[in-house]
Amino acid sequence: MADEQLQAQVAYEDLQDLQREFDEVETEIMRQQAKLTATLYERRAATVAQIPRFWPLVLEQAPPDIDQYIQPSDSALLLLSLTSISVSRFELDVAPQSLAISFTFAPNEYFTNDVLQKKFWYRKAMDGWSGLVSEPVRIDWKKGKDLTGGLLDLVIKAWEQDRGKVSGSLSAEQKSLSKKIENTGMGGASFFAWFGFVGRRISAEESVEANKIEAKAVADHKAGIQTEGSGHDHGDQEDEDLALEMSLEIFPDGDDLAVAFAEDLWPGALGYFSSAQEQDAMSDFDMESDDEAPDLAEKLDDSESDTVAPPLKKHRSQ
């Protein structure tokens, strides 16, 4: 029995090593793809800048994992004032998963910012978790025009006061934010609350240390060195801190939305724009069909034929 357990443990560790190698290959593919397509995206940006409302039309065709977060009040701003979107992988050689997503706006009635850029850093925690983390981005709202209802400003205030730290108990600013989130509910949160997403509070230093520990564990395993205690289990305090962090998160799916922009909308923008054009063309055709229908009906009424004509079929937009 002991031998079987040892074999199973070795096999499990081998699977973990294989998964890490698969992840490394995917990371390298991401890195090389970004390098190979950089000039193409530059050419695309120069071309679409000449097309009125290119990015608003792309957003109109956004897939559900993006569209579900855009409220009607957000659409009024995005469709009328958004001039461009861009995505960059600003840590390409170190962590190509890291993202910077920028939105450029024309002057509008909601805020004074010309560009809103949201950065996401790819980090690893000591407990083995890895993913995207961020810092809140300030939006300079005009009076009475804050689409987040004050949530984003509270995130900024708590972040600046407590430097993003959550441990043991909430500060006064964090308590105010937590209460506001609880009373607001996330079902109808504005898309612009996304700029307040933070995620797990994993510092660059912790991420570097976690990567070192993992690398050593992998090297030891390949060398046949058995190590104990290489894993990390959550303590009660860490679990409490994680729960407190989540109570301060105004956009829990912020990392998923960032990935949707970077891996779907951004590379597929030309396809989404073509879909918008086709839909507009179909809508125009429907309108022409509706205009012609009364004339055709009059001709049918004037006919001496006793045959009853079938109703006209209206083309449905795809």
XYZ file of C-alpha atoms in Angstrom:
318
model
C 0.000 0.000 0.000
C 2.827 2.371 0.876
C 4.488 1.673 -2.494
C 1.235 2.388 -4.338
C 0.819 5.676 -2.493
C 4.399 6.642 -3.319
C 3.883 5.807 -7.001
C 0.653 7.796 -7.078
C 2.409 10.775 -5.483
C 5.222 10.602 -8.041
C 2.708 10.384 -10.894
C 0.822 13.364 -9.487
C 4.020 15.403 -9.334
C 4.859 14.355 -12.904
C 1.449 15.625 -14.028
C 2.113 18.936 -12.308
C 5.434 19.224 -14.135
C 3.732 18.458 -17.448
C 1.106 21.121 -16.793
C 3.827 23.671 -16.055
C 5.558 22.798 -19.324
C 2.291 23.169 -21.240
C 1.804 26.557 -19.564
C 5.329 27.602 -20.525
C 4.676 26.677 -24.170
C 1.412 28.650 -24.184
C 3.208 31.613 -22.666
C 5.891 31.492 -25.340
C 3.247 31.251 -28.078
C 1.553 34.331 -26.609
C 4.891 36.167 -26.552
C 5.781 35.302 -30.146
C 2.293 36.071 -31.438
C 2.428 39.523 -29.843
C 5.778 40.217 -31.484
C 4.706 38.956 -34.915
C 1.436 40.914 -34.977
C 2.706 44.206 -33.544
C 3.205 45.906 -36.936
C -0.136 44.563 -38.188
C -1.958 46.152 -35.266
C -0.132 49.418 -35.938
C -1.313 49.357 -39.561
C -4.834 48.481 -38.454
C -4.899 51.389 -36.000
C -3.826 53.819 -38.719
C -6.484 52.496 -41.106
C -9.460 52.354 -38.748
C -8.683 55.867 -37.492
C -10.016 57.026 -40.857
C -13.329 55.207 -40.398
C -15.952 57.133 -38.393
C -17.318 55.274 -35.359
C -15.247 52.149 -36.021
C -14.805 51.190 -32.364
C -18.350 52.062 -31.257
C -19.630 49.812 -34.044
C -17.280 47.042 -32.899
C -18.580 47.406 -29.334
C -22.156 47.167 -30.601
C -21.272 43.660 -31.803
C -19.374 42.731 -28.644
C -19.729 39.109 -27.485
C -21.869 38.357 -24.407
C -18.874 38.149 -22.059
C -18.330 41.867 -22.737
C -21.793 43.111 -23.664
C -23.338 41.862 -20.403
C -21.349 44.469 -18.468
C -22.354 47.471 -20.588
C -25.406 49.204 -19.183
C -27.710 51.462 -21.271
C -26.271 54.520 -19.505
C -22.754 53.348 -20.481
C -23.781 52.909 -24.115
C -24.744 56.565 -24.460
C -21.166 57.515 -23.619
C -19.317 54.691 -25.362
C -21.220 54.892 -28.632
C -21.042 58.674 -28.956
C -17.622 59.556 -27.519
C -15.321 56.510 -27.768
C -12.713 57.062 -30.506
C -10.310 54.140 -30.049
C -9.383 51.033 -28.072
C -5.912 49.557 -27.804
C -4.372 46.565 -26.018
C -0.699 46.061 -25.252
C 1.286 43.407 -23.403
C 3.639 45.712 -21.544
C 5.662 42.976 -19.810
C 6.215 40.937 -22.951
C 9.589 39.455 -22.050
C 8.736 38.819 -18.393
C 5.003 38.076 -18.292
C 3.181 38.394 -21.631
C -0.096 37.738 -19.803
C 0.100 41.264 -18.333
C -2.197 43.692 -20.149
C -2.729 47.402 -20.637
C -6.119 48.288 -22.132
C -6.651 51.893 -23.240
C -9.823 53.740 -24.224
C -9.600 57.144 -25.932
C -12.561 59.513 -25.797
C -13.651 62.671 -27.535
C -14.801 65.551 -25.283
C -18.014 64.487 -23.577
C -20.457 65.493 -20.843
C -19.390 62.773 -18.387
C -15.680 63.213 -17.574
C -12.645 65.246 -18.543
C -10.207 62.368 -19.195
C -9.013 61.960 -22.768
C -7.641 58.460 -22.155
C -8.561 55.822 -19.596
C -5.936 53.090 -19.310
C -6.346 50.033 -17.106
C -3.268 47.905 -16.366
C -3.332 44.271 -15.280
C -0.218 42.579 -13.888
C 0.189 38.809 -14.022
C 1.190 37.717 -10.520
C 1.715 34.507 -8.564
C 0.825 34.131 -4.886
C 2.618 32.098 -2.240
C -0.373 29.730 -2.065
C 0.067 28.772 -5.743
C -2.637 31.047 -7.191
C -1.735 32.969 -10.339
C -3.708 35.524 -12.302
C -4.266 39.169 -13.110
C -4.262 41.924 -10.499
C -4.722 45.649 -10.980
C -4.927 49.058 -9.353
C -7.913 51.412 -9.440
C -7.944 54.106 -12.121
C -9.302 57.544 -11.324
C -11.983 59.013 -13.580
C -12.461 62.774 -13.333
C -16.251 62.879 -13.422
C -18.110 66.065 -14.152
C -20.601 67.170 -11.508
C -23.566 64.841 -11.317
C -22.292 62.573 -14.091
C -20.597 59.744 -12.158
C -21.961 56.563 -13.759
C -20.627 54.457 -10.861
C -22.627 56.411 -8.291
C -19.549 57.242 -6.227
C -18.228 53.664 -6.024
C -15.081 54.317 -8.036
C -14.177 57.371 -5.969
C -14.543 55.321 -2.773
C -12.228 52.643 -4.184
C -9.616 55.283 -5.002
C -9.891 56.832 -1.540
C -9.548 53.490 0.258
C -6.659 52.445 -1.979
C -4.711 55.643 -1.439
C -5.350 55.670 2.313
C -4.473 52.023 2.943
C -2.091 51.405 0.017
C -4.157 48.427 -1.047
C -3.464 46.502 2.154
C -6.154 44.395 3.784
C -5.253 42.617 7.007
C -7.160 41.731 10.131
C -9.865 44.366 9.941
C -11.112 47.088 7.639
C -10.094 50.725 7.941
C -12.721 53.461 8.100
C -12.401 54.097 4.346
C -12.610 50.390 3.566
C -15.705 50.021 5.752
C -17.403 52.848 3.853
C -16.562 51.164 0.559
C -17.752 47.739 1.744
C -21.060 49.196 2.925
C -21.559 51.056 -0.364
C -20.927 47.862 -2.336
C -23.341 45.904 -0.144
C -26.076 48.499 -0.590
C -25.495 48.921 -4.338
C -25.366 45.342 -5.569
C -23.372 44.337 -8.637
C -26.213 43.352 -10.962
C -26.466 46.795 -12.526
C -22.955 48.090 -11.961
C -21.670 50.438 -14.628
C -19.010 49.227 -17.019
C -16.869 52.079 -15.691
C -16.779 50.408 -12.264
C -14.370 47.996 -13.997
C -11.692 50.671 -13.674
C -11.863 50.085 -9.920
C -11.078 46.354 -10.127
C -8.141 45.306 -7.942
C -8.301 41.537 -7.526
C -6.006 39.799 -5.084
C -3.497 42.013 -3.299
C -0.385 40.252 -4.617
C 2.685 42.478 -4.678
C 5.453 42.208 -7.266
C 7.811 41.110 -4.481
C 5.530 38.259 -3.374
C 5.142 37.163 -6.991
C 8.911 37.034 -7.512
C 9.380 35.008 -4.322
C 6.559 32.601 -5.237
C 8.117 32.007 -8.653
C 11.493 31.268 -7.037
C 9.946 28.733 -4.670
C 8.083 27.024 -7.500
C 11.194 26.912 -9.700
C 13.206 25.318 -6.886
C 10.477 22.729 -6.260
C 10.448 21.812 -9.961
C 14.246 21.536 -10.071
C 14.303 19.380 -6.929
C 11.662 17.061 -8.338
C 13.538 16.610 -11.615
C 16.710 15.876 -9.643
C 14.866 13.279 -7.575
C 15.106 15.299 -4.386
C 12.128 14.811 -2.107
C 11.111 17.983 -0.301
C 8.502 18.427 2.370
C 6.388 21.424 3.063
C 6.815 22.903 -0.428
C 3.068 23.464 -0.641
C 1.284 26.304 1.085
C -2.025 25.968 2.894
C -4.212 28.901 3.779
C -4.235 29.786 7.436
C -7.356 31.125 9.116
C -6.003 34.671 8.973
C -5.255 34.391 5.258
C -8.768 33.098 4.598
C -10.198 36.038 6.517
C -8.020 38.487 4.601
C -9.158 37.003 1.282
C -12.795 37.376 2.354
C -12.149 40.992 3.321
C -10.490 41.651 -0.050
C -13.552 40.343 -1.872
C -15.826 42.549 0.221
C -13.966 45.544 -1.266
C -14.149 44.411 -4.893
C -16.561 46.526 -6.953
C -16.102 44.475 -10.144
C -15.420 40.807 -9.233
C -15.132 39.684 -12.875
C -12.686 42.439 -13.812
C -9.894 40.067 -14.832
C -12.249 38.002 -17.021
C -13.443 41.151 -18.778
C -9.839 42.221 -19.405
C -9.081 38.852 -21.010
C -12.233 39.106 -23.146
C -11.083 42.467 -24.479
C -7.528 41.266 -25.100
C -8.230 37.837 -26.582
C -11.573 38.357 -28.315
C -12.657 41.920 -29.115
C -9.170 43.314 -29.828
C -7.920 40.640 -32.268
C -11.399 40.133 -33.747
C -12.265 43.804 -34.249
C -12.316 43.617 -38.060
C -14.747 40.708 -37.975
C -17.039 42.484 -35.512
C -16.942 45.638 -37.656
C -17.891 43.607 -40.747
C -20.817 42.121 -38.821
C -21.964 45.620 -37.906
C -21.788 46.690 -41.545
C -23.774 43.650 -42.668
C -26.396 44.295 -40.010
C -26.714 47.933 -41.085
C -27.062 46.873 -44.712
C -29.755 44.356 -43.795
C -31.605 47.000 -41.761
C -31.540 49.360 -44.752
C -32.926 46.571 -46.931
C -35.718 45.950 -44.419
C -36.644 49.645 -44.481
C -36.754 49.665 -48.297
C -38.935 46.557 -48.245
C -41.321 48.221 -45.803
C -41.523 51.328 -48.039
C -42.340 49.256 -51.122
C -44.938 47.086 -49.394
C -47.840 49.624 -49.524
C -47.384 50.166 -53.288
C -47.430 46.448 -53.908
C -50.513 46.039 -51.733
C -52.367 48.694 -53.780
C -51.535 46.851 -57.017
C -52.845 43.624 -55.534
C -56.066 45.331 -54.451
C -56.595 46.693 -57.968
C -56.104 43.277 -59.521
C -59.210 41.444 -60.796
C -57.671 38.155 -59.828
C -59.533 36.136 -57.210
C -56.288 34.580 -56.023
C -55.311 35.626 -52.513
C -51.680 36.699 -52.452
C -49.489 35.369 -49.619
C -48.292 37.943 -47.102
C -44.978 39.593 -47.749
C -42.145 38.123 -45.697
C -39.930 40.583 -43.899
C -36.254 39.762 -43.964
C -34.863 39.257 -40.482
C -31.564 40.893 -39.584
C -28.877 38.409 -38.652
